[in-house]
Amino acid sequence: MMDEDILRLLKKHPSTFISGEELSHRLKVSRTAIWKRIRHLRSLGYEIEASTRSGYRLVQSPDILAPPEVKPLLKTKWLGKTIHYFHALDSTNSKAYDLANRGAEEGEIVIAESQTKGKGRLGRNWFSPPYLNLYLSVILRPEISPHQAPLITLMAAVATAEAIEKSSGLRPLIKWPNDILLNGRKMAGLLNEIKSETDRIHFIILGIGVNLNIDEKMFPKEIRSIATSMKREMGEGVSRKDLLASLLRGLEQWYTVFLKDGGNVILESWRRWAQIKGRRVKMASFGETIAGRAIDVDSDGALIIETKHGERKRVVAGDVEYRR
Ligand code: BTN
C-alpha cells in the first residue's frame, strides 16, 4: 500500500516538495523506509526529485499500469484488489494459472506491459508489444458446473465490449464466441483457461488482450489487414488505466449478476452485442467444415447453425467466418 500512499501525497501538491519527515510522520514509517520506496518508484519510471533540504517532488508519472497508477482509479469491491504487475512476462495467463494453482484468490489479477509468448485461441500467438496495449488475466473461482464455464467467457466479452464503447463512443461487435471487432477488424480477444474436475471448477483464468495505442504500422504484416486498435479507429490513443478500471468494474458487476441470477441475462446482453441470428456463417470445427445460417447461441454459449439441408449443428469451439 505504501507506494500508493506516497504517490497520493506527492500528487496532492504536484509542484511542491514534501519533506521526508512529513511523509514518514504521515505514513508512520521511518525516513529510510520512505527513501527505499522512492527508489522503487523511480525504478518503475516515476520521475521524483529529491533534495536533502526540501524533500521530495513528483515531476512526472509514467504511462504504466503499475498498482500505484491503477489502484486509485478502481471502483471495484473485490476485483483487482491484488494486482500482480510485471514489465514483461511470457503470458499473463500462464502466470495467473500458476498463481491460482498455488492458491491465489478469486479476484487477483495479473497485468504485464508486454508478453513474449502471448497466447491466442486455437494455439495462436497474441502480438504483445510493450506499453501500448492491455494484457490482463483475472483469476475466478466460481462455484458452478464446468459446462457453464463458456458463459463466463461470453460475460467477459460483453464486459470488454462495454468498456471499449465507454472509452471510445464506438460500438464494437462481438464475433462468436468472443472476438471484439470494430469496423470488421479485431481489436480485442479473450482466451479463458480452466482447471476443473468433472463436476467442479478449481479456477478459471480470464485472459483479455485489447489493442489500444498501437499504431497500425506496428502490427506484423500477417495481421495488419485483420487487426485494429483504439488508436487506429479513433485517430488518437486512450488512457490504458482508465480502460482497465472500467473493464474491471464491468467484469465485477456482470460476474455478480451471473452468480446471482444465472446465465440468461448474460446471454441476452451478448446477443445484443453479437447480432448473430440469421448471419451466414462458415466454420471449421474439429476437422469438419460447417456452413449455414446461425440460429442462435444456446444456454451454454454453443453456436447453433442450420445447414442448407435443414440440419442443425451445435458447435462449441472454432473459428467462424461471417459471409455476406
Ligand atoms: C484470441 O486469440 O483472440 C485470444 C487472445 C487473448 C490474448 C490475451 S492477452 C492477456 C492474456 N494472456 C495471454 O497469453 N493471452 C491473453
mmCIF file of N, CA and C in Angstrom, residues 264-308:
data_model
loop_
_atom_site.group_PDB
_atom_site.id
_atom_site.type_symbol
_atom_site.label_atom_id
_atom_site.label_comp_id
_atom_site.label_asym_id
_atom_site.label_seq_id
_atom_site.Cartn_x
_atom_site.Cartn_y
_atom_site.Cartn_z
ATOM 1 N N ASN A 264 -28.891 -16.256 -18.106
ATOM 2 C CA ASN A 264 -29.779 -15.669 -19.109
ATOM 3 C C ASN A 264 -29.543 -14.191 -19.397
ATOM 4 N N VAL A 265 -29.288 -13.439 -18.342
ATOM 5 C CA VAL A 265 -29.059 -12.001 -18.541
ATOM 6 C C VAL A 265 -27.793 -11.786 -19.374
ATOM 7 N N ILE A 266 -26.791 -12.626 -19.102
ATOM 8 C CA ILE A 266 -25.542 -12.530 -19.860
ATOM 9 C C ILE A 266 -25.831 -12.811 -21.339
ATOM 10 N N LEU A 267 -26.571 -13.893 -21.579
ATOM 11 C CA LEU A 267 -26.858 -14.269 -22.958
ATOM 12 C C LEU A 267 -27.629 -13.177 -23.694
ATOM 13 N N GLU A 268 -28.594 -12.588 -22.994
ATOM 14 C CA GLU A 268 -29.368 -11.516 -23.639
ATOM 15 C C GLU A 268 -28.466 -10.375 -24.069
ATOM 16 N N SER A 269 -27.566 -9.997 -23.161
ATOM 17 C CA SER A 269 -26.692 -8.888 -23.493
ATOM 18 C C SER A 269 -25.716 -9.287 -24.604
ATOM 19 N N TRP A 270 -25.188 -10.504 -24.494
ATOM 20 C CA TRP A 270 -24.257 -10.990 -25.527
ATOM 21 C C TRP A 270 -24.936 -10.936 -26.901
ATOM 22 N N ARG A 271 -26.202 -11.360 -26.956
ATOM 23 C CA ARG A 271 -26.934 -11.373 -28.242
ATOM 24 C C ARG A 271 -27.031 -9.975 -28.826
ATOM 25 N N ARG A 272 -27.231 -8.978 -27.958
ATOM 26 C CA ARG A 272 -27.334 -7.606 -28.467
ATOM 27 C C ARG A 272 -26.009 -7.151 -29.074
ATOM 28 N N TRP A 273 -24.904 -7.566 -28.435
ATOM 29 C CA TRP A 273 -23.600 -7.146 -28.954
ATOM 30 C C TRP A 273 -23.192 -7.950 -30.184
ATOM 31 N N ALA A 274 -23.731 -9.168 -30.316
ATOM 32 C CA ALA A 274 -23.220 -10.061 -31.358
ATOM 33 C C ALA A 274 -24.085 -10.080 -32.615
ATOM 34 N N GLN A 275 -25.375 -9.769 -32.486
ATOM 35 C CA GLN A 275 -26.259 -9.741 -33.669
ATOM 36 C C GLN A 275 -26.022 -10.948 -34.558
ATOM 37 N N ILE A 276 -26.087 -12.123 -33.989
ATOM 38 C CA ILE A 276 -25.663 -13.293 -34.761
ATOM 39 C C ILE A 276 -26.799 -13.981 -35.511
ATOM 40 N N LYS A 277 -28.025 -13.785 -35.036
ATOM 41 C CA LYS A 277 -29.147 -14.535 -35.634
ATOM 42 C C LYS A 277 -29.276 -14.243 -37.121
ATOM 43 N N GLY A 278 -29.337 -15.300 -37.901
ATOM 44 C CA GLY A 278 -29.565 -15.144 -39.333
ATOM 45 C C GLY A 278 -28.307 -14.893 -40.153
ATOM 46 N N ARG A 279 -27.168 -14.709 -39.517
ATOM 47 C CA ARG A 279 -25.943 -14.495 -40.291
ATOM 48 C C ARG A 279 -25.549 -15.739 -41.053
ATOM 49 N N ARG A 280 -25.025 -15.543 -42.257
ATOM 50 C CA ARG A 280 -24.474 -16.690 -42.987
ATOM 51 C C ARG A 280 -23.071 -16.943 -42.470
ATOM 52 N N VAL A 281 -22.815 -18.129 -42.011
ATOM 53 C CA VAL A 281 -21.520 -18.426 -41.400
ATOM 54 C C VAL A 281 -20.907 -19.685 -42.002
ATOM 55 N N LYS A 282 -19.590 -19.745 -41.846
ATOM 56 C CA LYS A 282 -18.874 -20.937 -42.284
ATOM 57 C C LYS A 282 -17.794 -21.166 -41.245
ATOM 58 N N MET A 283 -17.573 -22.397 -40.877
ATOM 59 C CA MET A 283 -16.517 -22.616 -39.906
ATOM 60 C C MET A 283 -15.945 -24.016 -39.947
ATOM 61 N N ALA A 284 -14.707 -24.091 -39.439
ATOM 62 C CA ALA A 284 -14.090 -25.400 -39.293
ATOM 63 C C ALA A 284 -14.099 -25.698 -37.805
ATOM 64 N N SER A 285 -14.621 -26.867 -37.462
ATOM 65 C CA SER A 285 -14.628 -27.244 -36.055
ATOM 66 C C SER A 285 -14.248 -28.707 -35.944
ATOM 67 N N PHE A 286 -13.170 -28.960 -35.264
ATOM 68 C CA PHE A 286 -12.648 -30.319 -35.088
ATOM 69 C C PHE A 286 -12.632 -31.076 -36.422
ATOM 70 N N GLY A 287 -12.059 -30.444 -37.442
ATOM 71 C CA GLY A 287 -11.852 -31.119 -38.722
ATOM 72 C C GLY A 287 -13.051 -31.112 -39.663
ATOM 73 N N GLU A 288 -14.187 -30.647 -39.181
ATOM 74 C CA GLU A 288 -15.378 -30.658 -40.038
ATOM 75 C C GLU A 288 -15.674 -29.226 -40.494
ATOM 76 N N THR A 289 -16.066 -29.066 -41.773
ATOM 77 C CA THR A 289 -16.455 -27.728 -42.217
ATOM 78 C C THR A 289 -17.975 -27.627 -42.190
ATOM 79 N N ILE A 290 -18.442 -26.574 -41.552
ATOM 80 C CA ILE A 290 -19.887 -26.408 -41.425
ATOM 81 C C ILE A 290 -20.261 -25.051 -42.005
ATOM 82 N N ALA A 291 -21.261 -25.033 -42.893
ATOM 83 C CA ALA A 291 -21.715 -23.755 -43.440
ATOM 84 C C ALA A 291 -23.228 -23.693 -43.287
ATOM 85 N N GLY A 292 -23.712 -22.475 -43.115
ATOM 86 C CA GLY A 292 -25.163 -22.345 -42.996
ATOM 87 C C GLY A 292 -25.546 -21.029 -42.361
ATOM 88 N N ARG A 293 -26.719 -21.027 -41.758
ATOM 89 C CA ARG A 293 -27.184 -19.812 -41.091
ATOM 90 C C ARG A 293 -27.119 -19.982 -39.582
ATOM 91 N N ALA A 294 -26.636 -18.944 -38.913
ATOM 92 C CA ALA A 294 -26.586 -19.015 -37.451
ATOM 93 C C ALA A 294 -28.001 -18.843 -36.916
ATOM 94 N N ILE A 295 -28.389 -19.758 -36.039
ATOM 95 C CA ILE A 295 -29.730 -19.670 -35.461
ATOM 96 C C ILE A 295 -29.664 -18.863 -34.167
ATOM 97 N N ASP A 296 -28.678 -19.217 -33.328
ATOM 98 C CA ASP A 296 -28.567 -18.533 -32.031
ATOM 99 C C ASP A 296 -27.406 -19.164 -31.263
ATOM 100 N N VAL A 297 -27.171 -18.677 -30.043
ATOM 101 C CA VAL A 297 -26.319 -19.440 -29.129
ATOM 102 C C VAL A 297 -27.265 -20.098 -28.125
ATOM 103 N N ASP A 298 -26.901 -21.289 -27.654
ATOM 104 C CA ASP A 298 -27.786 -21.934 -26.686
ATOM 105 C C ASP A 298 -27.398 -21.534 -25.261
ATOM 106 N N SER A 299 -28.060 -22.144 -24.288
ATOM 107 C CA SER A 299 -27.875 -21.661 -22.916
ATOM 108 C C SER A 299 -26.469 -21.941 -22.379
ATOM 109 N N ASP A 300 -25.698 -22.764 -23.089
ATOM 110 C CA ASP A 300 -24.298 -22.974 -22.678
ATOM 111 C C ASP A 300 -23.330 -22.169 -23.534
ATOM 112 N N GLY A 301 -23.850 -21.325 -24.387
ATOM 113 C CA GLY A 301 -22.970 -20.486 -25.203
ATOM 114 C C GLY A 301 -22.513 -21.144 -26.494
ATOM 115 N N ALA A 302 -23.005 -22.365 -26.795
ATOM 116 C CA ALA A 302 -22.625 -23.025 -28.051
ATOM 117 C C ALA A 302 -23.391 -22.398 -29.208
ATOM 118 N N LEU A 303 -22.771 -22.415 -30.398
ATOM 119 C CA LEU A 303 -23.400 -21.809 -31.576
ATOM 120 C C LEU A 303 -24.230 -22.857 -32.320
ATOM 121 N N ILE A 304 -25.463 -22.509 -32.631
ATOM 122 C CA ILE A 304 -26.328 -23.417 -33.380
ATOM 123 C C ILE A 304 -26.400 -22.935 -34.826
ATOM 124 N N ILE A 305 -26.016 -23.816 -35.735
ATOM 125 C CA ILE A 305 -26.016 -23.463 -37.162
ATOM 126 C C ILE A 305 -26.979 -24.392 -37.900
ATOM 127 N N GLU A 306 -27.765 -23.802 -38.794
ATOM 128 C CA GLU A 306 -28.637 -24.643 -39.630
ATOM 129 C C GLU A 306 -28.033 -24.710 -41.027
ATOM 130 N N THR A 307 -27.737 -25.915 -41.479
ATOM 131 C CA THR A 307 -27.124 -26.073 -42.804
ATOM 132 C C THR A 307 -28.209 -25.920 -43.878
ATOM 133 N N LYS A 308 -27.762 -25.870 -45.147
ATOM 134 C CA LYS A 308 -28.774 -25.668 -46.200
ATOM 135 C C LYS A 308 -29.694 -26.877 -46.343
#
